PDB file of C-alpha atoms in Angstrom:
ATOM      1  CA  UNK A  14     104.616 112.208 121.703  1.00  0.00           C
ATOM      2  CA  UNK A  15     103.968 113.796 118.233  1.00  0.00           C
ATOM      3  CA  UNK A  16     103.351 111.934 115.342  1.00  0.00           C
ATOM      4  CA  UNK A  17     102.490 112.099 112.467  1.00  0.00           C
ATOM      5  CA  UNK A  18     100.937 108.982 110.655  1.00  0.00           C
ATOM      6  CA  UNK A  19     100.014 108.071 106.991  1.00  0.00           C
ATOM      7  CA  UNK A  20      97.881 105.686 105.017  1.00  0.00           C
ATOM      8  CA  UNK A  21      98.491 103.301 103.193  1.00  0.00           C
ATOM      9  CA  UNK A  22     101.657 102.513 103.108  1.00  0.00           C
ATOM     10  CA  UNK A  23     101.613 101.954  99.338  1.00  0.00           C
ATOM     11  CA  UNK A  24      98.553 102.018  96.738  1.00  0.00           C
ATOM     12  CA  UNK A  25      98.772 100.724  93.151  1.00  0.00           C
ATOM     13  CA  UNK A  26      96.038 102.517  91.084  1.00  0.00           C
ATOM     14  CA  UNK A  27      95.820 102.620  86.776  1.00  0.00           C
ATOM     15  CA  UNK A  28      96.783 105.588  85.149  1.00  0.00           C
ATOM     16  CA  UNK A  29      93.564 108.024  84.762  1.00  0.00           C
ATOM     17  CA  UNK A  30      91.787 107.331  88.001  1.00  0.00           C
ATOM     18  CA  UNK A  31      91.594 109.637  90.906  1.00  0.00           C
ATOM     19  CA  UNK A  32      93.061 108.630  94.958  1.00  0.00           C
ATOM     20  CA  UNK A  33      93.035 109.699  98.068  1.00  0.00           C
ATOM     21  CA  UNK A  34      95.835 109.760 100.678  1.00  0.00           C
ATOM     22  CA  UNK A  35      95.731 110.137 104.143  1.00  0.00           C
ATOM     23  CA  UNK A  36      97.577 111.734 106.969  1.00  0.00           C
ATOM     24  CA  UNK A  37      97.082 112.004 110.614  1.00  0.00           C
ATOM     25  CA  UNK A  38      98.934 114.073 113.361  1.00  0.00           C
ATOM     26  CA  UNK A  39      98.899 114.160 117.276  1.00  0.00           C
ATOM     27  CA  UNK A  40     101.511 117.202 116.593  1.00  0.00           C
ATOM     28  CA  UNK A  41     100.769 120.053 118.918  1.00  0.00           C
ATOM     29  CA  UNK A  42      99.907 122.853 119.168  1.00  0.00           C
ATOM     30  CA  UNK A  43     100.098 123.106 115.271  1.00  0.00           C
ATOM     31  CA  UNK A  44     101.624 125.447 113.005  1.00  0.00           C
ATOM     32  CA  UNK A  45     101.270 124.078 109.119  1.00  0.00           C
ATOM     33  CA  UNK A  46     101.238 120.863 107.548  1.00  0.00           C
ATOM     34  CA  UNK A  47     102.970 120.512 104.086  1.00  0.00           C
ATOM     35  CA  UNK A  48     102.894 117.697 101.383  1.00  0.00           C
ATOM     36  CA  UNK A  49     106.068 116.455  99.949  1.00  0.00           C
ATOM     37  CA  UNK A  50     106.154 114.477  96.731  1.00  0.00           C
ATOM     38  CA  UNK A  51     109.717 112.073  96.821  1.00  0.00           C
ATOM     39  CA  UNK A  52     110.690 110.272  93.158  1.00  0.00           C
ATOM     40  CA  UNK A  53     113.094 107.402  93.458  1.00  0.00           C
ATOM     41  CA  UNK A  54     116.428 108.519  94.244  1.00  0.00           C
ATOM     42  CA  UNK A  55     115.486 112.334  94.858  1.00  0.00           C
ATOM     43  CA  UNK A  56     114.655 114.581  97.769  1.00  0.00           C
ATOM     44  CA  UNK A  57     111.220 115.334  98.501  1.00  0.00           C
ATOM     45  CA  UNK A  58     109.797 118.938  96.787  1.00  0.00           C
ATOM     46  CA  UNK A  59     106.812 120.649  98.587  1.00  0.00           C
ATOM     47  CA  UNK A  60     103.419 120.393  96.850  1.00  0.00           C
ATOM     48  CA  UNK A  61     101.297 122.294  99.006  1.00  0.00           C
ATOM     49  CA  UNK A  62     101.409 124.135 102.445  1.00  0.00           C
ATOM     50  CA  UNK A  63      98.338 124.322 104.407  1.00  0.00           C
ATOM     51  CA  UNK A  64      98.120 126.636 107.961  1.00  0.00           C
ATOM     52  CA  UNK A  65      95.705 126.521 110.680  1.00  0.00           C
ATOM     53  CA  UNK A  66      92.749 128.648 109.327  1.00  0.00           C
ATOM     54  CA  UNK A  67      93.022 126.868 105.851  1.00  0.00           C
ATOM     55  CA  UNK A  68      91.265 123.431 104.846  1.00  0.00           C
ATOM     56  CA  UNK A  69      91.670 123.299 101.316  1.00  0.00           C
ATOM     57  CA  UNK A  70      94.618 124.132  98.717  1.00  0.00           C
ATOM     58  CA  UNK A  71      95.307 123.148  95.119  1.00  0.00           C
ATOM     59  CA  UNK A  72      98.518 122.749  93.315  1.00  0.00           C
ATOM     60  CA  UNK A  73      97.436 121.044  89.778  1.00  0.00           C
ATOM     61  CA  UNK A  74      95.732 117.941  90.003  1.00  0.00           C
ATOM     62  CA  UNK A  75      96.757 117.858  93.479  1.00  0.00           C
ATOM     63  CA  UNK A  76      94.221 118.646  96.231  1.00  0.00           C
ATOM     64  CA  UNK A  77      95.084 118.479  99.807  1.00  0.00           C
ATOM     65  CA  UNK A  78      92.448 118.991 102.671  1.00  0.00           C
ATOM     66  CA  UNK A  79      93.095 119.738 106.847  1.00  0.00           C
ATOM     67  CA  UNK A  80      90.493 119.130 109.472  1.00  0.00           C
ATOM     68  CA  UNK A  81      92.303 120.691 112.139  1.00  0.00           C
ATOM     69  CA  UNK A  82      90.009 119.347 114.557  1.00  0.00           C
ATOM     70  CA  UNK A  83      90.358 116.038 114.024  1.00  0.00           C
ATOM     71  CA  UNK A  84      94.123 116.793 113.063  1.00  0.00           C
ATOM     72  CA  UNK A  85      93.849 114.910 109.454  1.00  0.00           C
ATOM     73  CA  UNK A  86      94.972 115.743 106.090  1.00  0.00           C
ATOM     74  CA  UNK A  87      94.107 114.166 102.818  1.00  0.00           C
ATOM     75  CA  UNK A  88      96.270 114.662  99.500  1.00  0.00           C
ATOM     76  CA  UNK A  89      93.638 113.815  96.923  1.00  0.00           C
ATOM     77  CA  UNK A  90      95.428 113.138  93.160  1.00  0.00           C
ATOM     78  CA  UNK A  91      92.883 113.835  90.025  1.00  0.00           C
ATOM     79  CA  UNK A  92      93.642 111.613  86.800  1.00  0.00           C
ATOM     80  CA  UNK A  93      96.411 110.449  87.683  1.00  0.00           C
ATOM     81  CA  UNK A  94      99.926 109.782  85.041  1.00  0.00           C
ATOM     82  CA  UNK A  95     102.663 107.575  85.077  1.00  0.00           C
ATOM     83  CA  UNK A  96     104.691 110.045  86.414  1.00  0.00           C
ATOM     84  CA  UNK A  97     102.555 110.631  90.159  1.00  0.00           C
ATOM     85  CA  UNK A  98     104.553 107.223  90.849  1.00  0.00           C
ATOM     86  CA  UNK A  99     106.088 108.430  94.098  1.00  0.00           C
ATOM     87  CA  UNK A 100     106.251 108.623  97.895  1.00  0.00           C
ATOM     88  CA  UNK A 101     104.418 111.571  99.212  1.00  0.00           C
ATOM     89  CA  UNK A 102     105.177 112.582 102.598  1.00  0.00           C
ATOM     90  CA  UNK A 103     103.095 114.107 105.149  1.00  0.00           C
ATOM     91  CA  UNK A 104     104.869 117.111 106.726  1.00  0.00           C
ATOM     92  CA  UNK A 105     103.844 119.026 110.374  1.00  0.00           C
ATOM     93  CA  UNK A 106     105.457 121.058 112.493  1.00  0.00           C
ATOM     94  CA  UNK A 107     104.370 122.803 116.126  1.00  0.00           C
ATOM     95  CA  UNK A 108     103.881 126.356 116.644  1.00  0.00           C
ATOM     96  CA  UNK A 109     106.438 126.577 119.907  1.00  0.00           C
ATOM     97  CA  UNK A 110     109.865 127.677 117.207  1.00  0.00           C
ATOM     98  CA  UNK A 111     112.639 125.849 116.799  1.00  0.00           C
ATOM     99  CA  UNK A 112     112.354 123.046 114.746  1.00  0.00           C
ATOM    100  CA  UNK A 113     109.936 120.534 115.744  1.00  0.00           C
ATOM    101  CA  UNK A 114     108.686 119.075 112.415  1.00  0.00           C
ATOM    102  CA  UNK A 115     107.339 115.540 112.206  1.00  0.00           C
ATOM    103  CA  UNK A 116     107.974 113.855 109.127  1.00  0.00           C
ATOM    104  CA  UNK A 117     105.629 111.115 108.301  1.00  0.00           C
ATOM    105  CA  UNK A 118     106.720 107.788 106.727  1.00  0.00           C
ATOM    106  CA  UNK A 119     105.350 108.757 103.415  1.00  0.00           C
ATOM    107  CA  UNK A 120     102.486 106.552 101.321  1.00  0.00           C
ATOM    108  CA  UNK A 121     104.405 104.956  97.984  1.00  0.00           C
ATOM    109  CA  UNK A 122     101.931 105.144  95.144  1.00  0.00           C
ATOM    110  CA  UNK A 123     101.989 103.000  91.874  1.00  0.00           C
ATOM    111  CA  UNK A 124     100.464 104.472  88.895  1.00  0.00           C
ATOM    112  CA  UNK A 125     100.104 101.291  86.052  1.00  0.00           C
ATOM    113  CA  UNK A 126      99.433 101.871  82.533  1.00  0.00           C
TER     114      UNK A 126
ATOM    115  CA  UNK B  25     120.058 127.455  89.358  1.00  0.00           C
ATOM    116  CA  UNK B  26     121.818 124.401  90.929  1.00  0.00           C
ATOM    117  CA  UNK B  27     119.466 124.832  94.158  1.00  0.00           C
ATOM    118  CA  UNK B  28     120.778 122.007  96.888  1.00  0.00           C
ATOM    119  CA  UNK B  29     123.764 120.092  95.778  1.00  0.00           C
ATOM    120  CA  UNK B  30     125.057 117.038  97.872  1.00  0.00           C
ATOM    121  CA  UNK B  31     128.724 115.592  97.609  1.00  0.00           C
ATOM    122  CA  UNK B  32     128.906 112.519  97.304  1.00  0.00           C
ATOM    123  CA  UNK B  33     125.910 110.857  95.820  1.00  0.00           C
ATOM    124  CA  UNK B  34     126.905 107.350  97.557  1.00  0.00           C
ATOM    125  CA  UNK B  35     129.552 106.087  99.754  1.00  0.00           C
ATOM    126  CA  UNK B  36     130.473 102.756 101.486  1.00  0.00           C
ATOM    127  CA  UNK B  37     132.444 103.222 103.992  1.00  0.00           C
ATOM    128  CA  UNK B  38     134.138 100.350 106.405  1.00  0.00           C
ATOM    129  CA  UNK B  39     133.245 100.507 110.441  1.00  0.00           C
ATOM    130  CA  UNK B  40     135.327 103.442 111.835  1.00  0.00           C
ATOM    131  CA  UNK B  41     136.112 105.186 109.173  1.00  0.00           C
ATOM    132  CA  UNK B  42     135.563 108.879 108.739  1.00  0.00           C
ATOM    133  CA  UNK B  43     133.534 111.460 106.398  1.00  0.00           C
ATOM    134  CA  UNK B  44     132.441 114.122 105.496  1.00  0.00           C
ATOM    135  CA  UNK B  45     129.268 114.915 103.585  1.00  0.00           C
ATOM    136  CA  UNK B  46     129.050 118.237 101.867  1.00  0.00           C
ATOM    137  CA  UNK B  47     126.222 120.311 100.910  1.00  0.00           C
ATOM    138  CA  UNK B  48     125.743 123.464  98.947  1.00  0.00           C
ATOM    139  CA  UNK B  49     122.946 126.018  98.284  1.00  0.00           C
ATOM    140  CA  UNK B  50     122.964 128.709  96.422  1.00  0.00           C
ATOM    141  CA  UNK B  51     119.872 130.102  97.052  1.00  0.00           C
ATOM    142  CA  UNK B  52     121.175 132.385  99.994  1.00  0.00           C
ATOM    143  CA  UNK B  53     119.245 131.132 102.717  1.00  0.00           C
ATOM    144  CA  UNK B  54     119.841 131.237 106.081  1.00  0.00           C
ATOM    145  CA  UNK B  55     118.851 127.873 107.466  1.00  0.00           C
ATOM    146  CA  UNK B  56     120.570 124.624 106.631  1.00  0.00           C
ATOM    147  CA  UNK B  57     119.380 121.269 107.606  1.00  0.00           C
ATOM    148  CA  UNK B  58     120.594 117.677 107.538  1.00  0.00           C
ATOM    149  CA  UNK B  59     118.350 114.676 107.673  1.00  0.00           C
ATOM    150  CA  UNK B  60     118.624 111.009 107.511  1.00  0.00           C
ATOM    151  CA  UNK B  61     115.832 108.658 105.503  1.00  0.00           C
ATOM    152  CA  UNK B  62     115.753 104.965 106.690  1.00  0.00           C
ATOM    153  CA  UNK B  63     113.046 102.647 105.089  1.00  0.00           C
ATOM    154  CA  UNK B  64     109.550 102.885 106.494  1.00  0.00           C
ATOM    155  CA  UNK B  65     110.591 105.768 108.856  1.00  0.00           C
ATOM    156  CA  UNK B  66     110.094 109.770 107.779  1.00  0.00           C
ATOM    157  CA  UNK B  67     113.053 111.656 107.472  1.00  0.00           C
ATOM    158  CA  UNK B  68     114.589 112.246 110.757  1.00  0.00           C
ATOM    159  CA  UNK B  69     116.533 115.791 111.411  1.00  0.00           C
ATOM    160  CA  UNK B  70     119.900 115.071 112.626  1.00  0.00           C
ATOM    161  CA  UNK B  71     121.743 118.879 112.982  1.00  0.00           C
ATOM    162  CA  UNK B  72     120.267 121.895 111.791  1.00  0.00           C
ATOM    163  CA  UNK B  73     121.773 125.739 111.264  1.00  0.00           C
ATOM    164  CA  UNK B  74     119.839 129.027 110.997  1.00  0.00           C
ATOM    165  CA  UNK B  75     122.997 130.801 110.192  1.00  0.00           C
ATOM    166  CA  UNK B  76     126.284 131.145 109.548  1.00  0.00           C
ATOM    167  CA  UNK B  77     128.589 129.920 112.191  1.00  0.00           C
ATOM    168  CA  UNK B  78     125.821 128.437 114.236  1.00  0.00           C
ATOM    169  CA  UNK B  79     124.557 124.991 114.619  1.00  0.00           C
ATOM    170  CA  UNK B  80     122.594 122.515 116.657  1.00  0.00           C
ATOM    171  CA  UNK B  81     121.847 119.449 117.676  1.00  0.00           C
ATOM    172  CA  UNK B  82     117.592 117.990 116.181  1.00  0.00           C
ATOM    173  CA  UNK B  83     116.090 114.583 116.971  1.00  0.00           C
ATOM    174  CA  UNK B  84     119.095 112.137 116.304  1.00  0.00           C
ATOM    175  CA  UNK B  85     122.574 113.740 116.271  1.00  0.00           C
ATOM    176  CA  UNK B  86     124.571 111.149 118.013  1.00  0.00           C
ATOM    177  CA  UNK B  87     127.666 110.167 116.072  1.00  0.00           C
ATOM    178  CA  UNK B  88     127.420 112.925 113.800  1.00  0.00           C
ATOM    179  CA  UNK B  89     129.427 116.853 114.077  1.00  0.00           C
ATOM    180  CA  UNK B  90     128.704 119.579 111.793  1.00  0.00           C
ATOM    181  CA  UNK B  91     130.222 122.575 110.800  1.00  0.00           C
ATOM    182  CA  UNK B  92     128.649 125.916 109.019  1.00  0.00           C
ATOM    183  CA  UNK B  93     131.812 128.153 108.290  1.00  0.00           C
ATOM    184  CA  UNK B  94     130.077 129.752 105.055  1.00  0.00           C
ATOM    185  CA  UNK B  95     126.553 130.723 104.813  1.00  0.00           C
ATOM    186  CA  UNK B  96     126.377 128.937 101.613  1.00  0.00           C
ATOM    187  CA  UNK B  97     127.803 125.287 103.072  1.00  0.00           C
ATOM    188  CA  UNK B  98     126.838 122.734 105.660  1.00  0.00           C
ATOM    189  CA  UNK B  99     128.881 119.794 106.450  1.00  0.00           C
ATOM    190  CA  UNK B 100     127.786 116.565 107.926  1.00  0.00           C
ATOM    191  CA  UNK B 101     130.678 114.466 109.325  1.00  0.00           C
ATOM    192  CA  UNK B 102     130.621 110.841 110.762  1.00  0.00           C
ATOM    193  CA  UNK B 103     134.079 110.314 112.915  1.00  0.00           C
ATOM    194  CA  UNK B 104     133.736 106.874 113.314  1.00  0.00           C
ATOM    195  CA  UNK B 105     131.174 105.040 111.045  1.00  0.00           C
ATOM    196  CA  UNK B 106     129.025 102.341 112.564  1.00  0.00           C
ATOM    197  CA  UNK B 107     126.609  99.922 110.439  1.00  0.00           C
ATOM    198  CA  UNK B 108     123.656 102.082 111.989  1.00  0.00           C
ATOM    199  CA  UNK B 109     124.984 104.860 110.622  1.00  0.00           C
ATOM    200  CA  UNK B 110     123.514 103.528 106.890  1.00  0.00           C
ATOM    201  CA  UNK B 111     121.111 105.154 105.379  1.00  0.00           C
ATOM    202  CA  UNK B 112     120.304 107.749 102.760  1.00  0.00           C
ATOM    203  CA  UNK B 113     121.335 111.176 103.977  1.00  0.00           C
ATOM    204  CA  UNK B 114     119.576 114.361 102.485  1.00  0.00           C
ATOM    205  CA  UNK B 115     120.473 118.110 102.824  1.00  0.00           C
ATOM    206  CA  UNK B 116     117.675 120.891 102.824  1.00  0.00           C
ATOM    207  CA  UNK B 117     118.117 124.782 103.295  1.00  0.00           C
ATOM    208  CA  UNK B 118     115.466 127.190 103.702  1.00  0.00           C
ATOM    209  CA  UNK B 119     114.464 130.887 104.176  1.00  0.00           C
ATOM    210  CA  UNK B 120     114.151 130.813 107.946  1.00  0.00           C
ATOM    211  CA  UNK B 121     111.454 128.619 108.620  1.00  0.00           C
ATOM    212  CA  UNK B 122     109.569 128.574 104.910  1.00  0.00           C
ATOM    213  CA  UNK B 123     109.753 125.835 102.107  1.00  0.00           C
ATOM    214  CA  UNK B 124     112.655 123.756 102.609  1.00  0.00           C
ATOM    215  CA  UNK B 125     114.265 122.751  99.141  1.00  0.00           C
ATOM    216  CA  UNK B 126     116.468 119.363  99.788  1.00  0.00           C
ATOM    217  CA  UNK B 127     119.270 118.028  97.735  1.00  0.00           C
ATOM    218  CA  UNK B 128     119.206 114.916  95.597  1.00  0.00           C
ATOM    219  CA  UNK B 129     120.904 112.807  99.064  1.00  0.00           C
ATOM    220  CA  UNK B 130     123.930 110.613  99.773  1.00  0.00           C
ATOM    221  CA  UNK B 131     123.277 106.951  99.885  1.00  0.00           C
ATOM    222  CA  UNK B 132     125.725 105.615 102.720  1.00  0.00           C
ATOM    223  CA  UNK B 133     126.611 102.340 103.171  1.00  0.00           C
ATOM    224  CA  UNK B 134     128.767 101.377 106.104  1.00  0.00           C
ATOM    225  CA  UNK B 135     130.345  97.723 106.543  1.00  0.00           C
TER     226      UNK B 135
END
């Protein structure tokens, strides 16, 4: 079954220092993986998008990584502000068309004065 | 630019009553998607378009009918509301199978 799997659930960091999220996927065979950021009460917007032959991409202070070999994905956030507070959801979907993409359950992160 | 607009923003709704959610985009794209967000789970696609007219059926469409009469409008509807049925509901349209851009969602709450 695909899935797609994130840690941790929640982090609570102070504002200014750097963290690391993480996603795993069993979602095959793979297409791209995306990183949503969700505030409160919103719909999630797309940080980054990330395909097969890329590992690395940069949107800001946002960083995310993909091992497709070992199907993982990090989102790593760089001084972080008040306003990263947020669910960030890992995103895959399969290379067969139609519409199989795996939403993962997100990681909520607290960012504390 | 509105982008994604959902109508209504929340809802409670008594068991077996009916609905319908509406969603607009204005970005002229040809795929329309509806989705359902319950705590601790990712969003879950519940019908899905890629055009005007058409429609089917993603991972948990029971309970739910859709209808896509104009390119720019996708409508979720719930004939009979059940408790399961609450949750936050969120609308997303794309260009074919690119960045999807969601609305702002529906909270429903069914009693």
């Amino acid at each position: 079954k695909n899935q797609v799997e994130q840690s941790p659930q929640s982090l609570i960091i102070l504002e200014g220092k750097n963290c690391t999220l993480q996603c795993n996927y069993t979602v095959s065979p793979f297409s791209n993986l995306r990183w949503y950021k969700q505030d409160t009460g919103r719909g999630p917007v797309s940080l980054t998008i990330m395909t097969f032959s890329e590992n690395t991409k940069s949107n800001g202070r946002y960083t995310a990584t993909l091992d497709a070999d070992t199907k993982q994905s990090s989102l790593h956030i760089t001084a972080s502000q008040l306003s990263d507070s947020a669910s960030y959801i890992c995103v895959v979907t399969d290379h067969t068309g139609g519409f199989k993409t795996i939403f993962g359950a997100g990681t909520r992160l607290f960012v504390k004065a | 630019n509105a982008g994604v607009t959902q109508t209504p923003k929340f809802r409670v709704l008594k068991t077996g009553q009916s609905m319908t959610l509406l969603c607009a985009q204005d970005m002229n794209h040809e795929y329309m998607y509806w989705y359902r967000q319950d705590p601790g789970m990712g969003l879950r696609l519940i019908h899905y378009s890629v055009g005007e007219g058409t429609t089917a059926k993603g991972e948990v469409p029971d309970g739910y009918n859709v209808s896509r009469l104009k390119k720019q409008n996708f409508l979720l509807g719930l004939e009979s509301a059940a408790p399961s049925q609450t949750s936050v509901y969120f609308c997303a349209s794309s260009y074919r199978g690119s960045e999807a851009f969601f609305g702002q969602g529906t909270r429903l709450t069914v009693v």
